CSV table of C-alpha atoms in Angstrom, one decimal:
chain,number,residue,atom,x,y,z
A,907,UNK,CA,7.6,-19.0,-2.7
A,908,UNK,CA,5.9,-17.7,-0.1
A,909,UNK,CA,2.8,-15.6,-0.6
A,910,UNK,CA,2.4,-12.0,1.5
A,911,UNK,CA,-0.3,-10.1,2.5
A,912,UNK,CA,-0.3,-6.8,1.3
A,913,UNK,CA,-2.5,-3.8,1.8
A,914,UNK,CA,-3.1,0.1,0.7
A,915,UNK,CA,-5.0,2.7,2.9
A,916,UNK,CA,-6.8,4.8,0.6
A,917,UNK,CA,-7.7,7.4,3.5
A,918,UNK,CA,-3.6,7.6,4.0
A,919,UNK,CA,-3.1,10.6,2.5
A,920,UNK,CA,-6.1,12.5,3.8
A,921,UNK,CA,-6.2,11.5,7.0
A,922,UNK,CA,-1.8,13.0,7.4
A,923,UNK,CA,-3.1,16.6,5.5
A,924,UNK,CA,-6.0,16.1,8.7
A,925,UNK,CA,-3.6,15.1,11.5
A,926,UNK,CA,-0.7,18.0,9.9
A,927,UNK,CA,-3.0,20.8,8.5
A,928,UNK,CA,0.3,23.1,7.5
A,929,UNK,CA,1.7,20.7,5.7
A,930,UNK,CA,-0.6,21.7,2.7
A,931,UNK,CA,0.1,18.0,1.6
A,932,UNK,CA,3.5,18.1,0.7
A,933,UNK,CA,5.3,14.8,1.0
A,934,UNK,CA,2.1,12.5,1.2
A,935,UNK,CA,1.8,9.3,0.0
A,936,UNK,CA,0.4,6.1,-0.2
A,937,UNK,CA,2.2,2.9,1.4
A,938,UNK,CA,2.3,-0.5,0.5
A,939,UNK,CA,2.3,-2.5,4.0
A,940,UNK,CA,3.6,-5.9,3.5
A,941,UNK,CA,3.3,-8.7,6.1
A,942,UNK,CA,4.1,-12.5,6.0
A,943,UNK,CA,1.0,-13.5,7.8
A,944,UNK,CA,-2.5,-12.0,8.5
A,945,UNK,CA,-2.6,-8.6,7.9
A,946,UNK,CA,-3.0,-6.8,11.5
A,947,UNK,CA,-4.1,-2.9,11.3
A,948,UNK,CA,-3.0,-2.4,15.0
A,949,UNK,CA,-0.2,-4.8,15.1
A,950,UNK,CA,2.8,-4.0,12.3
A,951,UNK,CA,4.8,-7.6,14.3
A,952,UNK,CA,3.9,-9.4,11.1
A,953,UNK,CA,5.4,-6.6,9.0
A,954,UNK,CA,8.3,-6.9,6.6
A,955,UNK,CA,8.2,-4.4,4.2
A,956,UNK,CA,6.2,-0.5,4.2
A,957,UNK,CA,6.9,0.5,0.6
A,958,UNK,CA,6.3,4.2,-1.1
A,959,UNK,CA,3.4,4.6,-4.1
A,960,UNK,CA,3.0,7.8,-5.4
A,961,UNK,CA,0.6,6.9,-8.3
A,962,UNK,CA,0.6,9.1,-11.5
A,963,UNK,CA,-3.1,10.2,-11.2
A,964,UNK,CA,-4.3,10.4,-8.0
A,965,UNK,CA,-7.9,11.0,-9.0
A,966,UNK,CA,-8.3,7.3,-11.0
A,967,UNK,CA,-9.7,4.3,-9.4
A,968,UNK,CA,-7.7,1.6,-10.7
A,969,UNK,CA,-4.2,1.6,-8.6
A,970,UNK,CA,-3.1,-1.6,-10.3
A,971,UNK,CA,-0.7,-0.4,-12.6
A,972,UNK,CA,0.7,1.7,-9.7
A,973,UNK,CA,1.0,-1.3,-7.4
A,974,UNK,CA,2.8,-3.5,-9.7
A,975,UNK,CA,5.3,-1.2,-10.6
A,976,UNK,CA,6.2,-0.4,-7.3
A,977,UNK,CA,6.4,-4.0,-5.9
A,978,UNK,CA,8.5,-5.0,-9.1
A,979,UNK,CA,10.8,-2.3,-8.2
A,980,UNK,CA,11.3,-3.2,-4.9
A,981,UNK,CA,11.3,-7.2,-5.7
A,982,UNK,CA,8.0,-8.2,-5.7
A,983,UNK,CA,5.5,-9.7,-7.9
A,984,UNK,CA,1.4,-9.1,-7.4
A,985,UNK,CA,-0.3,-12.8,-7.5
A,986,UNK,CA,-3.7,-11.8,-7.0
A,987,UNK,CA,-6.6,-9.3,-8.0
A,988,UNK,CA,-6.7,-5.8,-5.6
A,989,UNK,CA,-9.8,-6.1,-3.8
A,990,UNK,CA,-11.2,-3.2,-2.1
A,991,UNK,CA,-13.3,-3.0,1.1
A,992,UNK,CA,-14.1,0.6,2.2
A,993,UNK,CA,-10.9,2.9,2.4
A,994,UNK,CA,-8.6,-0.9,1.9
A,995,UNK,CA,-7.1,-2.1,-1.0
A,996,UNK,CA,-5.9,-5.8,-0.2
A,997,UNK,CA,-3.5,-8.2,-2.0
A,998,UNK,CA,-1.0,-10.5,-2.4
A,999,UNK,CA,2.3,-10.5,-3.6
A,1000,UNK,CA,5.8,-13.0,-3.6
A,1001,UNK,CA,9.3,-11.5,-3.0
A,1002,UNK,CA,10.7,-12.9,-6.2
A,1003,UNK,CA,14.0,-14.7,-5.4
């Protein structure tokens, strides 16, 4: 199995209710951006999958539980710790076959 990259931006949602003001927020999320190689924040070539996570308390600090239960939805298993650096939580994940 091959292992993907994965990352969350935990500025995502603030920085869409900054760029779209009347939204008010509605529809904002978080996304899971998968790639099968480095991950590249101004390149999405490497990108295979850009997956929806809506976590159940937005104000925790643990998004682990959230994350596996969205990859294993969608097919995927997490195979490592979420390690965050500033506003990025980085992983890795297989597509399980």
């Amino acid at each position: 199995m091959t292992d993907f990259n994965a990352y969350v931006d935990l500025m995502e949602p603030n920085n869409e209710i900054l760029k779209y003001p009347l939204s008010n927020g509605a529809d904002v999320c978080f996304h899971i951006r998968i790639f099968d190689g480095p991950i590249d924040f101004d390149d999405d070539e490497n990108e295979v999958d850009y997956l929806n996570l809506d976590p159940d308390d937005w104000e925790k600090n643990d998004f682990t539980p959230d994350i596996k239960k969205v990859l294993e939805e969608n097919g995927y298993r997490l195979t490592s710790e979420c390690e965050t650096d500033g506003d990025i939580l980085s992983f890795t994940c297989v597509k399980d076959a």
